[in-house]
Amino acid sequence: MDCQQLMNNVIPVIHNPTSVQKLLDAVKVSLGFGVKTIVVTKAVGTAAQQGIPEAFRLVLKSGASLIVLPDLKDTVELLRPEAVYFLGTRGDSMGEVGGRVLFVVHASDQQFMPSEVSLGRLVRVLGRDVGSTALLTLALNRVLGSCVD
């Protein structure tokens, strides 16, 4: 797959953000790797009230799209990805990425619930807990790093 296809098909999903800063950091990282679509699910508190409008501003300025949905199940149902990767410190190796894929990070740095992980596959990005934004950065770099100038 060429870089343009990868940037169109790799979709970061920022799940359950509670902090404005964590939400915006994940959005900025995603935009920095040139992704064309970013999804936010289950935003709560100030992340929902202040972070979402600011995230929309950043995404629109970059020419990308932001989708805000209530839940991960809706994301999988509507976007119909070929694979859903829940990024973490445990799990399987990601392997080769092809087609439309979702990279899901838990923005409140909690563990994913079993009902959430049942929608895809838990993958190990790094064996240490470095936070959700760092996990997203490492996963995007693994897949899109060669596409970024």
mmCIF file of C-alpha atoms in Angstrom:
data_model
loop_
_atom_site.group_PDB
_atom_site.id
_atom_site.type_symbol
_atom_site.label_atom_id
_atom_site.label_comp_id
_atom_site.label_asym_id
_atom_site.label_seq_id
_atom_site.Cartn_x
_atom_site.Cartn_y
_atom_site.Cartn_z
ATOM 1 C CA MET A 1 0.000 0.000 0.000
ATOM 2 C CA ASP A 2 1.361 3.449 -0.840
ATOM 3 C CA CYS A 3 1.601 6.276 1.683
ATOM 4 C CA GLN A 4 -1.558 8.057 0.559
ATOM 5 C CA GLN A 5 -3.611 4.883 0.930
ATOM 6 C CA LEU A 6 -2.111 4.230 4.359
ATOM 7 C CA MET A 7 -2.922 7.759 5.537
ATOM 8 C CA ASN A 8 -6.499 7.321 4.328
ATOM 9 C CA ASN A 9 -6.936 3.860 5.845
ATOM 10 C CA VAL A 10 -5.259 4.165 9.249
ATOM 11 C CA ILE A 11 -7.810 5.756 11.583
ATOM 12 C CA PRO A 12 -6.841 6.681 15.143
ATOM 13 C CA VAL A 13 -9.676 6.311 17.651
ATOM 14 C CA ILE A 14 -9.288 8.340 20.838
ATOM 15 C CA HIS A 15 -11.509 6.529 23.304
ATOM 16 C CA ASN A 16 -12.882 7.911 26.568
ATOM 17 C CA PRO A 17 -10.915 11.161 26.802
ATOM 18 C CA THR A 18 -11.474 13.046 30.041
ATOM 19 C CA SER A 19 -8.708 15.627 29.682
ATOM 20 C CA VAL A 20 -8.674 18.404 27.092
ATOM 21 C CA GLN A 21 -4.883 18.237 26.856
ATOM 22 C CA LYS A 22 -4.737 14.459 26.320
ATOM 23 C CA LEU A 23 -7.374 14.711 23.605
ATOM 24 C CA LEU A 24 -5.579 17.535 21.812
ATOM 25 C CA ASP A 25 -2.189 15.825 22.120
ATOM 26 C CA ALA A 26 -3.552 12.655 20.497
ATOM 27 C CA VAL A 27 -5.198 14.708 17.733
ATOM 28 C CA LYS A 28 -1.962 16.634 17.071
ATOM 29 C CA VAL A 29 0.085 13.426 16.911
ATOM 30 C CA SER A 30 -2.418 11.898 14.488
ATOM 31 C CA LEU A 31 -2.400 14.967 12.262
ATOM 32 C CA GLY A 32 1.399 15.029 12.381
ATOM 33 C CA PHE A 33 1.436 11.600 10.752
ATOM 34 C CA GLY A 34 -0.931 12.810 8.037
ATOM 35 C CA VAL A 35 -3.973 10.704 8.843
ATOM 36 C CA LYS A 36 -7.119 11.876 7.091
ATOM 37 C CA THR A 37 -9.725 10.743 9.627
ATOM 38 C CA ILE A 38 -9.698 10.806 13.430
ATOM 39 C CA VAL A 39 -12.463 9.401 15.625
ATOM 40 C CA VAL A 40 -13.272 10.364 19.213
ATOM 41 C CA THR A 41 -15.549 8.083 21.219
ATOM 42 C CA LYS A 42 -17.133 8.461 24.629
ATOM 43 C CA ALA A 43 -15.692 11.911 25.376
ATOM 44 C CA VAL A 44 -16.653 13.103 28.855
ATOM 45 C CA GLY A 45 -16.280 16.149 31.074
ATOM 46 C CA THR A 46 -14.072 18.991 29.911
ATOM 47 C CA ALA A 47 -12.759 16.888 27.030
ATOM 48 C CA ALA A 48 -16.298 16.800 25.645
ATOM 49 C CA GLN A 49 -17.159 20.411 26.440
ATOM 50 C CA GLN A 50 -13.915 22.189 25.553
ATOM 51 C CA GLY A 51 -11.691 19.609 23.886
ATOM 52 C CA ILE A 52 -13.991 18.530 21.063
ATOM 53 C CA PRO A 53 -14.499 22.084 19.699
ATOM 54 C CA GLU A 54 -10.746 22.720 19.834
ATOM 55 C CA ALA A 55 -10.038 19.353 18.185
ATOM 56 C CA PHE A 56 -12.486 20.235 15.394
ATOM 57 C CA ARG A 57 -10.621 23.499 14.826
ATOM 58 C CA LEU A 58 -7.258 21.717 14.540
ATOM 59 C CA VAL A 59 -8.601 19.000 12.271
ATOM 60 C CA LEU A 60 -10.431 21.400 9.952
ATOM 61 C CA LYS A 61 -7.313 23.572 9.617
ATOM 62 C CA SER A 62 -5.370 20.515 8.488
ATOM 63 C CA GLY A 63 -7.961 19.385 5.936
ATOM 64 C CA ALA A 64 -8.721 16.139 7.762
ATOM 65 C CA SER A 65 -12.016 14.878 9.227
ATOM 66 C CA LEU A 66 -13.084 14.391 12.832
ATOM 67 C CA ILE A 67 -15.856 11.964 13.708
ATOM 68 C CA VAL A 68 -17.335 12.037 17.216
ATOM 69 C CA LEU A 69 -19.365 8.994 18.258
ATOM 70 C CA PRO A 70 -20.833 7.810 21.544
ATOM 71 C CA ASP A 71 -19.202 4.389 21.606
ATOM 72 C CA LEU A 72 -16.646 2.061 20.027
ATOM 73 C CA LYS A 73 -19.340 -0.295 18.776
ATOM 74 C CA ASP A 74 -20.776 2.548 16.671
ATOM 75 C CA THR A 75 -17.333 3.235 15.212
ATOM 76 C CA VAL A 76 -16.841 -0.363 14.125
ATOM 77 C CA GLU A 77 -20.384 -0.589 12.759
ATOM 78 C CA LEU A 78 -20.179 2.645 10.746
ATOM 79 C CA LEU A 79 -16.573 2.534 9.488
ATOM 80 C CA ARG A 80 -16.435 -1.238 8.858
ATOM 81 C CA PRO A 81 -12.691 -1.669 9.328
ATOM 82 C CA GLU A 82 -10.794 -4.761 8.295
ATOM 83 C CA ALA A 83 -9.023 -4.736 11.665
ATOM 84 C CA VAL A 84 -9.390 -3.026 15.038
ATOM 85 C CA TYR A 85 -6.228 -2.760 17.126
ATOM 86 C CA PHE A 86 -6.513 -1.836 20.794
ATOM 87 C CA LEU A 87 -3.102 -0.361 21.591
ATOM 88 C CA GLY A 88 -1.567 -1.410 24.881
ATOM 89 C CA THR A 89 1.360 -2.888 26.756
ATOM 90 C CA ARG A 90 0.083 -6.472 26.510
ATOM 91 C CA GLY A 91 -1.336 -8.533 23.709
ATOM 92 C CA ASP A 92 -0.312 -9.883 20.329
ATOM 93 C CA SER A 93 2.087 -8.422 17.830
ATOM 94 C CA MET A 94 0.362 -6.087 15.390
ATOM 95 C CA GLY A 95 1.788 -7.771 12.299
ATOM 96 C CA GLU A 96 1.257 -6.291 8.859
ATOM 97 C CA VAL A 97 -1.366 -3.580 8.500
ATOM 98 C CA GLY A 98 -3.521 -3.580 5.394
ATOM 99 C CA GLY A 99 -6.863 -2.107 4.433
ATOM 100 C CA ARG A 100 -8.885 0.117 6.735
ATOM 101 C CA VAL A 101 -7.713 -0.254 10.333
ATOM 102 C CA LEU A 102 -8.601 1.430 13.597
ATOM 103 C CA PHE A 103 -5.891 2.194 16.172
ATOM 104 C CA VAL A 104 -7.784 2.579 19.444
ATOM 105 C CA VAL A 105 -6.157 4.253 22.454
ATOM 106 C CA HIS A 106 -7.774 4.579 25.864
ATOM 107 C CA ALA A 107 -7.214 8.284 26.475
ATOM 108 C CA SER A 108 -7.887 8.062 30.194
ATOM 109 C CA ASP A 109 -4.992 5.580 30.529
ATOM 110 C CA GLN A 110 -7.220 2.809 31.868
ATOM 111 C CA GLN A 111 -7.458 -0.768 30.685
ATOM 112 C CA PHE A 112 -9.924 -1.586 27.936
ATOM 113 C CA MET A 113 -13.010 -3.476 29.067
ATOM 114 C CA PRO A 114 -13.379 -7.058 27.769
ATOM 115 C CA SER A 115 -16.545 -6.019 25.904
ATOM 116 C CA GLU A 116 -14.517 -3.371 24.062
ATOM 117 C CA VAL A 117 -11.602 -5.662 23.211
ATOM 118 C CA SER A 118 -14.073 -8.207 21.815
ATOM 119 C CA LEU A 119 -14.559 -5.768 18.904
ATOM 120 C CA GLY A 120 -10.973 -6.272 17.771
ATOM 121 C CA ARG A 121 -7.600 -7.365 19.049
ATOM 122 C CA LEU A 122 -5.381 -6.158 21.887
ATOM 123 C CA VAL A 123 -1.895 -5.483 20.519
ATOM 124 C CA ARG A 124 1.346 -4.830 22.334
ATOM 125 C CA VAL A 125 2.996 -1.638 21.142
ATOM 126 C CA LEU A 126 5.559 -1.442 23.942
ATOM 127 C CA GLY A 127 6.045 -3.478 27.107
ATOM 128 C CA ARG A 128 6.091 -0.423 29.360
ATOM 129 C CA ASP A 129 3.317 1.914 30.347
ATOM 130 C CA VAL A 130 4.235 5.153 28.590
ATOM 131 C CA GLY A 131 0.731 6.591 28.310
ATOM 132 C CA SER A 132 -1.852 6.534 25.562
ATOM 133 C CA THR A 133 -0.425 9.376 23.476
ATOM 134 C CA ALA A 134 2.994 7.726 23.376
ATOM 135 C CA LEU A 135 1.447 4.365 22.428
ATOM 136 C CA LEU A 136 -0.441 6.041 19.589
ATOM 137 C CA THR A 137 2.728 7.824 18.454
ATOM 138 C CA LEU A 138 4.720 4.584 18.397
ATOM 139 C CA ALA A 139 2.000 2.663 16.538
ATOM 140 C CA LEU A 140 1.540 5.406 13.939
ATOM 141 C CA ASN A 141 5.310 5.682 13.497
ATOM 142 C CA ARG A 142 5.532 1.943 12.914
ATOM 143 C CA VAL A 143 2.961 2.094 10.125
ATOM 144 C CA LEU A 144 3.303 5.632 8.740
ATOM 145 C CA GLY A 145 6.829 6.637 9.785
ATOM 146 C CA SER A 146 8.284 6.135 6.316
ATOM 147 C CA CYS A 147 5.539 8.366 4.879
ATOM 148 C CA VAL A 148 6.388 11.398 7.016
ATOM 149 C CA ASP A 149 9.020 13.788 5.672
#
